[in-house]
XYZ file of C-alpha atoms in Angstrom:
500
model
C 138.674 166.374 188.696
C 138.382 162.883 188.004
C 136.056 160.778 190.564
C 138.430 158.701 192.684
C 137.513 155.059 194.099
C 138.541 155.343 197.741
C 138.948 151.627 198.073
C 141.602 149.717 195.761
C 140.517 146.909 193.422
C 141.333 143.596 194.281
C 142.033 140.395 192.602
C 140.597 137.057 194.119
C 144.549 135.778 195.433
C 143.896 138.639 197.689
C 140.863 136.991 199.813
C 140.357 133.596 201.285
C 137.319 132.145 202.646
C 136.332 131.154 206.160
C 134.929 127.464 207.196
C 131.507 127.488 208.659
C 129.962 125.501 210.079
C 129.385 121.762 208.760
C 126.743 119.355 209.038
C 126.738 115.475 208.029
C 124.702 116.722 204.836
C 127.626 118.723 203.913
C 129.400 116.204 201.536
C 130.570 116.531 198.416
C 128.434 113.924 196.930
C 125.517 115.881 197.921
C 126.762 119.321 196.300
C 124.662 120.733 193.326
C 126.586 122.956 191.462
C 123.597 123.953 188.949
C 122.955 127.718 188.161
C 121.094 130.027 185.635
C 122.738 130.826 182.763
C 119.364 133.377 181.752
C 117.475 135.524 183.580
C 114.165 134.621 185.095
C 111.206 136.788 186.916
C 110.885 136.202 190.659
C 108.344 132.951 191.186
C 109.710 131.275 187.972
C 112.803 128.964 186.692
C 114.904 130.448 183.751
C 114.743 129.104 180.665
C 118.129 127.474 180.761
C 120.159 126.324 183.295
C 123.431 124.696 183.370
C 124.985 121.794 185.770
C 127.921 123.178 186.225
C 128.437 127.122 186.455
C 131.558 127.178 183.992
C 131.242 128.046 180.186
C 134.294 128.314 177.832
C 135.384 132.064 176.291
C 134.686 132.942 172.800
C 138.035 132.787 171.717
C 139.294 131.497 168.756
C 141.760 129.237 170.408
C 139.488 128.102 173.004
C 135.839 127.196 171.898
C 135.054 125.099 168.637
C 132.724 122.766 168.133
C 134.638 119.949 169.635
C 135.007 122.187 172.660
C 131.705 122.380 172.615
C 130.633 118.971 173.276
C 132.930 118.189 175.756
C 131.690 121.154 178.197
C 128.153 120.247 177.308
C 128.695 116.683 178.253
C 130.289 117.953 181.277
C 127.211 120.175 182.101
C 128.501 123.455 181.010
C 128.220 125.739 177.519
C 130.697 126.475 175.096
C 130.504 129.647 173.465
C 131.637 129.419 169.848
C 134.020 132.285 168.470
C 132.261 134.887 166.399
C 135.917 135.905 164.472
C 135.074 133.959 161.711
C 133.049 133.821 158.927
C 129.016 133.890 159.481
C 128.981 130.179 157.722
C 132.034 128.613 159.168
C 130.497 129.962 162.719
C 127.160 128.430 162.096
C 128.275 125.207 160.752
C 129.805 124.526 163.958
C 126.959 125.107 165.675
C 124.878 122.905 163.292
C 127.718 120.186 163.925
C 127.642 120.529 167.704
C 123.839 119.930 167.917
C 123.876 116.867 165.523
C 126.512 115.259 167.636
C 124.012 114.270 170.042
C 120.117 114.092 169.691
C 118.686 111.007 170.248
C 117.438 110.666 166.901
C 120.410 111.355 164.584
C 119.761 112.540 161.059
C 122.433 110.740 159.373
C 125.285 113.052 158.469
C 127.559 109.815 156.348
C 125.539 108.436 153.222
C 126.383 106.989 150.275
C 124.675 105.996 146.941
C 124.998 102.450 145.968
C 127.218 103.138 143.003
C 129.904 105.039 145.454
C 133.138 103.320 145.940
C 135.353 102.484 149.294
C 137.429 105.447 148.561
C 134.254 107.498 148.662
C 133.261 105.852 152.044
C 136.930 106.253 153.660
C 136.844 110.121 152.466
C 133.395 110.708 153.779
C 134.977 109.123 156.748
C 137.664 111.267 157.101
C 135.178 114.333 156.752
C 133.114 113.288 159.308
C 134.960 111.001 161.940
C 131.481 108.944 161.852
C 132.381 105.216 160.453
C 128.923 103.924 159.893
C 127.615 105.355 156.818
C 123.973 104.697 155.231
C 123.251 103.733 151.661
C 120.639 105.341 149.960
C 118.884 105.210 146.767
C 119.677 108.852 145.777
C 122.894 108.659 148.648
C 121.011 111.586 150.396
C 120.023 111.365 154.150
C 116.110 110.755 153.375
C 116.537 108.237 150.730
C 114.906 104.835 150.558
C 117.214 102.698 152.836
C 119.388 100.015 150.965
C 122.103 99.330 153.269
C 124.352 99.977 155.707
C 128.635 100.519 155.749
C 130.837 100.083 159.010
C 134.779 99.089 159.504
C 133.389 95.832 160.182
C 132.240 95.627 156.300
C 135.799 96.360 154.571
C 139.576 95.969 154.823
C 141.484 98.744 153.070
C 144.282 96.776 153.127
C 143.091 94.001 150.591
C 140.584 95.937 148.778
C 141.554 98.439 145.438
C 139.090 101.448 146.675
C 137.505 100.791 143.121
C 134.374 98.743 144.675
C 130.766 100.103 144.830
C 129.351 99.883 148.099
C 126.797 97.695 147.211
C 129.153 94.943 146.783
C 130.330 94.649 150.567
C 127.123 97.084 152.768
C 125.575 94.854 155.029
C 121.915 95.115 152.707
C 118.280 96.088 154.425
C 116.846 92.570 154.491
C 120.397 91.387 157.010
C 119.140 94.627 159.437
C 117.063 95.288 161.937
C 115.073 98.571 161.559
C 112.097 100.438 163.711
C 109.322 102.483 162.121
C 108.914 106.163 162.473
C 106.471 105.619 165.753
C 109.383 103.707 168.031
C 109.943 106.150 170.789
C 113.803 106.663 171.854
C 113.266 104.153 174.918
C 111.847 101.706 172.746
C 114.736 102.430 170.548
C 117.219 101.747 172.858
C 115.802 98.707 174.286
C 115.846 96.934 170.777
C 119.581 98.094 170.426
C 119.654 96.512 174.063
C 117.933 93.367 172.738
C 119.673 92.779 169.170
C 123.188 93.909 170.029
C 123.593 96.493 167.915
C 125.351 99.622 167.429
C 122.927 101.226 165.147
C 119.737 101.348 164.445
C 118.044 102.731 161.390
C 114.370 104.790 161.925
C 112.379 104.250 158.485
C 108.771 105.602 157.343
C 106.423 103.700 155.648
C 108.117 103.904 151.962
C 111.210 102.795 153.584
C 113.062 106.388 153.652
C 115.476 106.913 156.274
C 114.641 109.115 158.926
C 117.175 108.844 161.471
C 119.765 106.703 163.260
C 119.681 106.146 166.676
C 123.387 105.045 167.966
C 124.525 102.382 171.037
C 127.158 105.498 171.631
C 124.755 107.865 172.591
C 123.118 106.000 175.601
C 126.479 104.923 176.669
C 127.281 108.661 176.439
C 124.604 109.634 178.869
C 125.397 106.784 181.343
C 129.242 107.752 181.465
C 128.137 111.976 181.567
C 124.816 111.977 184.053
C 125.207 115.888 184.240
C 125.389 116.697 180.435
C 123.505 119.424 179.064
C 120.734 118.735 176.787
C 117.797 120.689 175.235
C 114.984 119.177 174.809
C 114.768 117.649 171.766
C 117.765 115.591 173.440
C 121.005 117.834 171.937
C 123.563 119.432 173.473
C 123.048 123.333 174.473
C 125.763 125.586 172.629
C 126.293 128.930 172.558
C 127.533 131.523 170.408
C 129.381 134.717 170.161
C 127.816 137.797 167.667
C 129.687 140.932 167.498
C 127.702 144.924 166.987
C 128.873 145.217 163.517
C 127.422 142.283 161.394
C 124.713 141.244 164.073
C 121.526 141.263 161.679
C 123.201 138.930 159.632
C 124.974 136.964 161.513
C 122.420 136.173 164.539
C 119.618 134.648 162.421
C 122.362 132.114 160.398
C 123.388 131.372 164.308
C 119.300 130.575 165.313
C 118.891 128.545 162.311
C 122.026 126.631 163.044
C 120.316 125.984 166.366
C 122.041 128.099 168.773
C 120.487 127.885 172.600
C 122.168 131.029 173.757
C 124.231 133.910 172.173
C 126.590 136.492 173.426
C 127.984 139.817 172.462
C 131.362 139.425 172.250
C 132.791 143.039 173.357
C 136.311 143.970 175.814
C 133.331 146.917 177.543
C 130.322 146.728 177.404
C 128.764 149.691 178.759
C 128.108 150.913 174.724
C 125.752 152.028 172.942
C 126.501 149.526 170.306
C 125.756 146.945 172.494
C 122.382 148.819 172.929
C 121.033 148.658 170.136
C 122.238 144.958 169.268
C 119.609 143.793 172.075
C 117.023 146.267 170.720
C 117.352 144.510 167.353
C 117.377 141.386 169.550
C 114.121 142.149 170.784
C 112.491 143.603 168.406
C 112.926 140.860 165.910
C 112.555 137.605 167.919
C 111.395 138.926 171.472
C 112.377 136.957 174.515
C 112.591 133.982 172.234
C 116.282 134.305 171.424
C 118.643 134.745 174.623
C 121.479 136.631 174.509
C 124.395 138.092 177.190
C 126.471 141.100 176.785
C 129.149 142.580 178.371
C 131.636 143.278 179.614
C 131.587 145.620 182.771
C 133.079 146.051 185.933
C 130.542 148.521 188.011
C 127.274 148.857 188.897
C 126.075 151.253 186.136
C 127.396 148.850 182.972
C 125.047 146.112 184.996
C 121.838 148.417 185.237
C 122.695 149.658 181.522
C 122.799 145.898 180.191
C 119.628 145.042 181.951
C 117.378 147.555 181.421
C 118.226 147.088 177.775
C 117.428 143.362 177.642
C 120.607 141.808 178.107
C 119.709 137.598 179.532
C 123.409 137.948 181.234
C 125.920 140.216 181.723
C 129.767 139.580 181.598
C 131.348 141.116 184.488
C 135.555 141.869 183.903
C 137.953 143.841 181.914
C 141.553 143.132 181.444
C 141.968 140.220 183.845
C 142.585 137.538 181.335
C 145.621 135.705 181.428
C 146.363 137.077 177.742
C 144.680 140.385 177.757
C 147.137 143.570 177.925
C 143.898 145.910 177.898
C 144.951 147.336 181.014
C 148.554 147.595 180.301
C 147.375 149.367 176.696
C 144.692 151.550 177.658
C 144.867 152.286 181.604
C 141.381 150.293 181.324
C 139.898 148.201 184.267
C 139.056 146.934 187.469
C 140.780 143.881 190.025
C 138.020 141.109 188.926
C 137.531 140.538 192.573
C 135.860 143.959 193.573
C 134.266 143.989 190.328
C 132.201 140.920 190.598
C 131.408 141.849 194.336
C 130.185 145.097 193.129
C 127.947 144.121 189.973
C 126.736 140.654 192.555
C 125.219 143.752 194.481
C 123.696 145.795 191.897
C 122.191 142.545 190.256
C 120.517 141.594 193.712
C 119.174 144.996 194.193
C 117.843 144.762 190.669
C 116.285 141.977 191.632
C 114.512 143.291 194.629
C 113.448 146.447 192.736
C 111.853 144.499 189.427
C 111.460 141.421 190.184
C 114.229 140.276 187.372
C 116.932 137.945 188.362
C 119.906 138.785 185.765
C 122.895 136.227 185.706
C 126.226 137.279 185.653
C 129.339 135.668 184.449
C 132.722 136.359 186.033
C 134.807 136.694 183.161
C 138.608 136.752 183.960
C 141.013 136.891 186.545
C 140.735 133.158 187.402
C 144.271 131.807 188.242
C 143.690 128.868 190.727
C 141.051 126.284 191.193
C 140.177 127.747 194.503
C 139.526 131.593 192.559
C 136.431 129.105 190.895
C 134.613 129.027 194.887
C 135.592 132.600 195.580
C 133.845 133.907 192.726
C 130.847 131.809 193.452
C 130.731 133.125 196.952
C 131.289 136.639 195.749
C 128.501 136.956 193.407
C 128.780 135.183 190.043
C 126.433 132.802 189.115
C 128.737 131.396 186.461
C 132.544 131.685 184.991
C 133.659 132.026 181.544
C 136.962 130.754 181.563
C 140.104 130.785 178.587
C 143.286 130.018 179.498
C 141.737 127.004 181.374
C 140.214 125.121 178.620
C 142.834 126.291 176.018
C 144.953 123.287 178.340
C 143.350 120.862 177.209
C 142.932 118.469 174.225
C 139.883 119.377 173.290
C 140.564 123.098 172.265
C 141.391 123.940 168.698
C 144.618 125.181 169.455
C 148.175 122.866 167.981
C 149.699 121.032 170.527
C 153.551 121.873 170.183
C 156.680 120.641 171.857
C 158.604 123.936 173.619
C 161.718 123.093 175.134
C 161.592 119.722 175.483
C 157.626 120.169 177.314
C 154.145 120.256 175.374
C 152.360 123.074 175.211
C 149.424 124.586 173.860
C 148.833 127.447 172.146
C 146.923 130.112 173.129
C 146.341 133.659 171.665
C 144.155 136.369 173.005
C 141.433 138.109 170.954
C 142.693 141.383 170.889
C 146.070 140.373 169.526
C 147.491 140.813 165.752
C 147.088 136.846 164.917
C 143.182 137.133 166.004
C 142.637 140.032 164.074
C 139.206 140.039 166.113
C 138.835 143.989 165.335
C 135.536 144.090 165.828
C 135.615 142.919 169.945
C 137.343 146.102 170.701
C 135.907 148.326 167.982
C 134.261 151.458 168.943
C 132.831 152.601 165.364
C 136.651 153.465 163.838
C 138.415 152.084 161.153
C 137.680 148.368 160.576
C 141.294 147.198 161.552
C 143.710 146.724 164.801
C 144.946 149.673 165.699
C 147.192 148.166 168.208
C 147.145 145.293 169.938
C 144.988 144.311 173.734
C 146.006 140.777 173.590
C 149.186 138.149 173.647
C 149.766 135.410 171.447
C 151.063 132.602 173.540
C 151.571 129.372 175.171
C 149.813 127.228 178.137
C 151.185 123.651 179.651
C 149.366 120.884 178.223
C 147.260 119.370 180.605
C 145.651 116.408 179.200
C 141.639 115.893 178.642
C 139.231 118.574 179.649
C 137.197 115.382 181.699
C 139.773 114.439 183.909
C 140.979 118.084 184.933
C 137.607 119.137 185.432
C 136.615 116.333 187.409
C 140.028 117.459 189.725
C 138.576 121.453 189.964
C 134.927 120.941 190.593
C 135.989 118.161 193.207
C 138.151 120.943 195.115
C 134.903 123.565 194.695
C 132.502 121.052 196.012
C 134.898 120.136 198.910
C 135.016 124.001 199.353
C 131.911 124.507 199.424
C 131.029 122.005 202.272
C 134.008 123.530 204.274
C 131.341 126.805 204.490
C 128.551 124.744 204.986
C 126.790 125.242 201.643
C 125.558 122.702 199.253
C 124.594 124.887 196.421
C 125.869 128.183 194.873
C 122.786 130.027 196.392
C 123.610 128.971 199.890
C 127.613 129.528 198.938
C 126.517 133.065 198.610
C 124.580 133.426 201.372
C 126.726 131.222 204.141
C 130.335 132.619 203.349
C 133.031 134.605 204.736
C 135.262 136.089 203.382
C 138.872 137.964 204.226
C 140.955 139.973 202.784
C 144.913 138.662 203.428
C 148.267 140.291 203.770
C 151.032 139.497 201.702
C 152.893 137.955 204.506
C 149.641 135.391 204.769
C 149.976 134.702 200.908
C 153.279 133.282 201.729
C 152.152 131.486 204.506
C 149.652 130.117 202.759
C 151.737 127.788 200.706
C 154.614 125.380 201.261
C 157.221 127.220 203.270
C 160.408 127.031 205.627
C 160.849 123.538 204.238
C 163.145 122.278 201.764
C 160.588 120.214 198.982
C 161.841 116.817 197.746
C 160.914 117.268 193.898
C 163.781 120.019 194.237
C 166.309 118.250 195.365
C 165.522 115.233 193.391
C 165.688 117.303 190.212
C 169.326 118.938 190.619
């Protein structure tokens, strides 16, 4: 027969943790929430880390390239969605680390004979408003000008005029030469009051912009994520069916990190996607796979190579997996048990392997329990699909906005390949919902709200990192009676009797 778990799996509502003790250190100011997102050998750092231990899923109605930049500046990773084409996938990666760099090579350029309706349509492409004039209108060309809103008025112009009869031209500008370091940059921005400044060579060919925007960026977002040629980290998800294409358009793009995208893991297709992995770029390229639930998927991923694993099956908010298939674990007891495996891993090679609690997150206080159970970081959907910044429409449904939010393994996705296991290349039935989520606003201000209830959680067990969460708490199982007790009860609330 059948090998039978003697204990049940649990979920995280079913578990609370216990306050320890507190000293005056123990404030949330003083709370580091930085973790590895790759795996490192005992003595060493890994080779990326994030601020905050939350990345967003690779979902098609979740993480884009806009998505992207807002976690990054926010200290996390986004990973963007693999159920799309190769190019379309890597050209939001190549857009996500252009956003930010320091040094911008200038994505807006026109050629002195374009016209204003050229400008306002390359403006509309790009959402950038300052646009360079070149001799040849490429982004290397011999400088001639430069175009902002400042320089125009739609409303008493045709659109017929060439740029070169309202640019602000080279000799009104101030310029650096290819030698100005980004400090030095900034300081002349500083010093001129400007919001752009043009890098040249020696011929007088652009070589990049540096932008006022950018330093105010990193002012307002002291945590953001950045490589180091000063751009934002993204990731990436690849699937085990076009991987040998798809993966080396992704590194070119720039991608920091990738990610099989798979609902279980424990595969030999994922196998021999980090074989390929390795044996065509070595350690240079990092890449997670996933997901599994026990302590053999872990050892499987990491002996074969895997920089993270993904720990959870059917626990997202739009995944039916478990409902379909009889497929899963409770996300609690599965991150508990993989935590353990990847510590004795740990002890027995000397390889510290990540893992990412993927799922089951319902609360902002599930965020600290899975950090004290084990995970190092969270990938989270139905979270950021809230907010503004995912791709999603924002819709009105019954008289309240919503966004919308569709899982993976449903019919609208058509994401086949996440849950194929070498059949026919369709859908055979469906694993996810197609849906809706409350709007919530900005992904800033809501995260700001969660990670301020983790840190103050966090001091509450006396811990002022997610190592020392791990090794400091408690924590219980509860009844059902002390789930009830644990909200507002016996008490009549005044926003109900307001609203009748």
């Amino acid at each position: 027969m059948a090998y039978i778990y003697k204990e049940p799996s649990r979920t995280f509502s079913e578990y609370l943790l216990v306050p320890g003790y507190s000293s005056v250190e123990c404030s949330p100011a003083n709370v580091s929430l930085q973790c590895p997102l790759v795996k490192f050998e005992r003595g060493e750092e890994a080779a990326i880390k994030m601020n905050i231990p939350l990345t967003s899923a690779i979902m098609q109605s979740v993480s884009d390239d806009k998505m992207a930049v807002a976690l990054a500046k926010e200290g996390g990773v986004s990973f963007i969605y693999c159920s799309q084409s190769i190019e379309e996938q890597a050209l939001m990666v190549a857009r996500v680390k252009s956003y930010k760099a320091g040094f911008v090579t200038s994505d807006s350029n026109a050629a002195p004979t374009s016209t204003l309706r050229d400008v306002l349509e390359l403006k509309e492409k790009t959402g950038h408003s300052t646009v360079a004039v070149t001799s040849d209108g490429s982004p290397t060309g011999k400088l001639l000008g430069l175009i902002t809103s400042r320089d125009y008025r739609v409303s008493r112009m045709s659109g017929d005029e060439s740029v070169a009869t309202f640019m602000t031209p080279l000799e009104k500008l101030v310029t650096a030469p290819a030698s100005t370091t980004l400090s030095e940059a900034n300081d002349i921005i500083w010093d001129n009051k400007l919001n752009t400044l043009p890098i040249l060579d020696d011929t007088g060919r652009l070589l990049y912009m540096v932008f006022r925007k950018d330093y105010d960026s990193h002012k307002e977002n002291p945590t953001e994520l950045l490589d180091a040629q000063k751009k934002y980290v993204v990731g990436a998800g690849v699937n085990t069916r076009d991987y040998a294409e798809r993966i080396p358009a992704l590194v070119e793009a720039g991608a920091d990190v990738l990610c099989i995208d798979s609902s279980e893991g424990y595969t030999e297709w994922q196998k021999l996607v980090l074989a390929w992995v390795r044996d065509t770029y070595g350690d240079t390229v990092k890449i997670g796979a996933g997901n599994v639930v026990d302590a053999e998927g872990f050892r499987f991923l990491a002996d074969c190579g895997a920089d993270f694993v993904k720990v959870g099956i059917g626990g997202g908010s739009i995944c039916i997996t478990r409902e379909q298939k009889g497929i899963g674990r409770g996300q609690a007891t599965a991150v508990i048990e993989v935590a353990k495996a990847r510590d004795e891993y740990y002890e027995q090679t000397g390889v510290y392997v990540p893992i990412c609690s993927d799922g089951g997150i319902v609360h902002d206080y599930h965020f600290a329990l899975a950090l004290a159970m084990g995970a190092d970081f969270l990938m989270l959907g139905r979270y950021f699909a809230r907010f503004d910044e995912s791709p999603s429409n924002r819709v009105s449904v019954g008289g309240a906005y919503m966004k919308e939010y569709w899982g993976e393994g449903s019919a609208r996705a058509r994401n086949w390949q996440r849950y194929d296991l070498g059949g026919a290349g369709k859908l055979t039935f469906e694993e996810g919902v197609d849906s809706y989520v409350p709007y919530a606003g900005s992904l800033k201000d809501n995260l700001e709200l969660t990670l301020g209830k983790v840190r103050s959680t966090m001091c509450n067990c006396g811990a002022i990192t997610v190592p020392e969460l791990q090794k400091k708490a408690r924590i219980t199982l509860v009844s059902s009676t002390s789930i009830v007790e644990g909200g507002a009860h016996d008490v009549v609330l005044k926003e109900n009797t307001l609203n009748k």
